[in-house]
Short mmCIF file of N, CA and C in Angstrom, two decimals:
data_model
loop_
_atom_site.label_atom_id
_atom_site.label_comp_id
_atom_site.label_asym_id
_atom_site.label_seq_id
_atom_site.Cartn_x
_atom_site.Cartn_y
_atom_site.Cartn_z
N MET A 345 41.90 121.87 -50.56
CA MET A 345 42.84 122.60 -49.73
C MET A 345 43.80 121.60 -49.07
N SER A 346 45.03 121.94 -49.05
CA SER A 346 46.04 121.12 -48.39
C SER A 346 46.14 121.48 -46.91
N ASP A 347 46.61 120.53 -46.14
CA ASP A 347 46.85 120.78 -44.72
C ASP A 347 48.23 121.41 -44.56
N LEU A 348 48.37 122.20 -43.55
CA LEU A 348 49.65 122.81 -43.21
C LEU A 348 50.48 121.80 -42.44
N ILE A 349 51.70 121.57 -42.88
CA ILE A 349 52.60 120.64 -42.20
C ILE A 349 53.35 121.40 -41.11
N LEU A 350 53.13 121.02 -39.86
CA LEU A 350 53.81 121.67 -38.74
C LEU A 350 54.85 120.77 -38.08
N SER A 351 54.85 119.51 -38.43
CA SER A 351 55.87 118.61 -37.91
C SER A 351 57.15 118.77 -38.73
N PRO A 352 58.31 118.41 -38.17
CA PRO A 352 59.56 118.57 -38.91
C PRO A 352 59.47 117.92 -40.30
N ASN A 353 59.80 118.70 -41.33
CA ASN A 353 59.65 118.24 -42.70
C ASN A 353 60.77 118.75 -43.60
N LEU A 354 61.76 119.38 -43.02
CA LEU A 354 62.83 120.01 -43.78
C LEU A 354 64.06 119.11 -43.75
N THR A 355 64.46 118.64 -44.92
CA THR A 355 65.68 117.84 -44.98
C THR A 355 66.87 118.77 -44.83
N ARG A 356 67.86 118.32 -44.10
CA ARG A 356 69.08 119.10 -43.88
C ARG A 356 68.77 120.50 -43.34
N ALA A 357 67.97 120.53 -42.30
CA ALA A 357 67.54 121.80 -41.70
C ALA A 357 68.73 122.65 -41.25
N ASP A 358 69.75 122.03 -40.72
CA ASP A 358 70.92 122.79 -40.27
C ASP A 358 71.61 123.49 -41.44
N ASP A 359 71.65 122.82 -42.58
CA ASP A 359 72.24 123.44 -43.77
C ASP A 359 71.43 124.65 -44.23
N PHE A 360 70.10 124.50 -44.22
CA PHE A 360 69.26 125.64 -44.60
C PHE A 360 69.46 126.80 -43.64
N TYR A 361 69.50 126.50 -42.35
CA TYR A 361 69.69 127.56 -41.35
C TYR A 361 71.02 128.27 -41.57
N ALA A 362 72.06 127.52 -41.86
CA ALA A 362 73.37 128.14 -42.14
C ALA A 362 73.30 129.02 -43.39
N ASP A 363 72.61 128.56 -44.41
CA ASP A 363 72.45 129.37 -45.63
C ASP A 363 71.66 130.64 -45.35
N LEU A 364 70.64 130.52 -44.52
CA LEU A 364 69.83 131.69 -44.16
C LEU A 364 70.66 132.71 -43.40
N LEU A 365 71.44 132.24 -42.44
CA LEU A 365 72.32 133.15 -41.69
C LEU A 365 73.34 133.80 -42.61
N ALA A 366 73.90 133.03 -43.53
CA ALA A 366 74.89 133.56 -44.47
C ALA A 366 74.27 134.64 -45.37
N ALA A 367 73.03 134.45 -45.76
CA ALA A 367 72.36 135.43 -46.61
C ALA A 367 72.18 136.77 -45.89
N HIS A 368 72.08 136.73 -44.56
CA HIS A 368 71.88 137.93 -43.76
C HIS A 368 73.19 138.56 -43.28
N GLU A 369 74.28 137.83 -43.44
CA GLU A 369 75.55 138.29 -42.92
C GLU A 369 75.95 139.64 -43.53
N GLY A 370 76.29 140.58 -42.65
CA GLY A 370 76.76 141.89 -43.08
C GLY A 370 75.66 142.87 -43.48
N LEU A 371 74.40 142.45 -43.39
CA LEU A 371 73.31 143.34 -43.78
C LEU A 371 72.91 144.25 -42.62
N GLU A 372 72.54 145.46 -42.95
CA GLU A 372 71.92 146.35 -41.97
C GLU A 372 70.53 145.80 -41.65
N GLN A 373 69.96 146.22 -40.52
CA GLN A 373 68.67 145.69 -40.10
C GLN A 373 67.60 145.87 -41.17
N ALA A 374 67.53 147.04 -41.79
CA ALA A 374 66.51 147.28 -42.81
C ALA A 374 66.69 146.35 -44.01
N ASP A 375 67.92 146.11 -44.41
CA ASP A 375 68.18 145.19 -45.52
C ASP A 375 67.86 143.75 -45.14
N SER A 376 68.15 143.37 -43.90
CA SER A 376 67.82 142.05 -43.41
C SER A 376 66.30 141.85 -43.38
N ASP A 377 65.59 142.86 -42.90
CA ASP A 377 64.13 142.79 -42.88
C ASP A 377 63.57 142.67 -44.31
N ALA A 378 64.15 143.42 -45.24
CA ALA A 378 63.69 143.37 -46.63
C ALA A 378 63.96 141.99 -47.24
N LEU A 379 65.10 141.39 -46.91
CA LEU A 379 65.41 140.04 -47.38
C LEU A 379 64.38 139.06 -46.86
N ASN A 380 64.05 139.15 -45.58
CA ASN A 380 63.03 138.27 -45.00
C ASN A 380 61.69 138.45 -45.69
N ALA A 381 61.30 139.68 -45.96
CA ALA A 381 60.03 139.95 -46.63
C ALA A 381 60.02 139.34 -48.03
N ARG A 382 61.12 139.51 -48.76
CA ARG A 382 61.19 138.92 -50.11
C ARG A 382 61.14 137.40 -50.04
N LEU A 383 61.83 136.82 -49.07
CA LEU A 383 61.82 135.37 -48.92
C LEU A 383 60.40 134.86 -48.64
N VAL A 384 59.69 135.54 -47.76
CA VAL A 384 58.30 135.15 -47.45
C VAL A 384 57.46 135.19 -48.72
N LEU A 385 57.60 136.24 -49.51
CA LEU A 385 56.80 136.36 -50.73
C LEU A 385 57.18 135.30 -51.76
N VAL A 386 58.45 135.00 -51.90
CA VAL A 386 58.89 133.94 -52.82
C VAL A 386 58.30 132.59 -52.40
N LEU A 387 58.39 132.28 -51.10
CA LEU A 387 57.86 131.02 -50.61
C LEU A 387 56.34 130.97 -50.69
N ALA A 388 55.67 132.08 -50.41
CA ALA A 388 54.21 132.15 -50.53
C ALA A 388 53.79 131.90 -51.98
N ASN A 389 54.51 132.48 -52.92
CA ASN A 389 54.22 132.25 -54.32
C ASN A 389 54.41 130.78 -54.68
N HIS A 390 55.44 130.17 -54.14
CA HIS A 390 55.70 128.75 -54.40
C HIS A 390 54.57 127.88 -53.86
N ILE A 391 54.10 128.19 -52.66
CA ILE A 391 53.00 127.43 -52.06
C ILE A 391 51.73 127.64 -52.87
N GLY A 392 51.41 128.89 -53.15
CA GLY A 392 50.33 129.23 -54.05
C GLY A 392 48.92 128.91 -53.59
N ASP A 393 48.72 128.55 -52.36
CA ASP A 393 47.39 128.19 -51.85
C ASP A 393 47.07 129.13 -50.69
N ASN A 394 46.13 130.04 -50.93
CA ASN A 394 45.82 131.06 -49.92
C ASN A 394 45.34 130.45 -48.61
N ALA A 395 44.62 129.34 -48.68
CA ALA A 395 44.14 128.71 -47.44
C ALA A 395 45.31 128.19 -46.61
N VAL A 396 46.28 127.58 -47.26
CA VAL A 396 47.46 127.09 -46.54
C VAL A 396 48.27 128.26 -45.99
N LEU A 397 48.39 129.31 -46.78
CA LEU A 397 49.12 130.49 -46.31
C LEU A 397 48.44 131.13 -45.10
N LYS A 398 47.12 131.14 -45.08
CA LYS A 398 46.38 131.68 -43.93
C LYS A 398 46.62 130.82 -42.70
N LEU A 399 46.65 129.50 -42.89
CA LEU A 399 46.95 128.60 -41.76
C LEU A 399 48.36 128.88 -41.24
N ALA A 400 49.31 129.12 -42.15
CA ALA A 400 50.68 129.41 -41.74
C ALA A 400 50.75 130.73 -40.99
N LEU A 401 50.04 131.74 -41.46
CA LEU A 401 50.02 133.02 -40.75
C LEU A 401 49.46 132.85 -39.35
N ASP A 402 48.37 132.11 -39.25
CA ASP A 402 47.75 131.88 -37.94
C ASP A 402 48.69 131.11 -37.02
N ALA A 403 49.37 130.10 -37.54
CA ALA A 403 50.31 129.30 -36.73
C ALA A 403 51.46 130.16 -36.27
N ALA A 404 51.98 131.00 -37.14
CA ALA A 404 53.12 131.86 -36.78
C ALA A 404 52.70 132.90 -35.75
N ALA A 405 51.50 133.43 -35.87
CA ALA A 405 51.00 134.43 -34.92
C ALA A 405 50.84 133.81 -33.53
N LEU A 406 50.42 132.56 -33.46
CA LEU A 406 50.25 131.89 -32.17
C LEU A 406 51.58 131.69 -31.46
N LYS A 407 52.64 131.50 -32.21
CA LYS A 407 53.97 131.28 -31.63
C LYS A 407 54.48 132.54 -30.92
N GLN A 408 53.96 133.72 -31.32
CA GLN A 408 54.44 134.97 -30.75
C GLN A 408 53.72 135.35 -29.47
N GLU A 409 52.58 134.73 -29.21
CA GLU A 409 51.79 135.10 -28.03
C GLU A 409 52.36 134.55 -26.76
#
């Protein structure tokens, strides 16, 4: 099992954020939510390790509390 990387690890993070915002531009809330859901599934498939995905879910849930 791999460890979940929580420290900054994204090259050109500002560029990715701009691309993410652009992908959502002009979308209704339901379409924006659907885009996010598809993105999560695409990235989960890329990761492909259920243990790492569970760690990510747990980390994301903690951020909301």
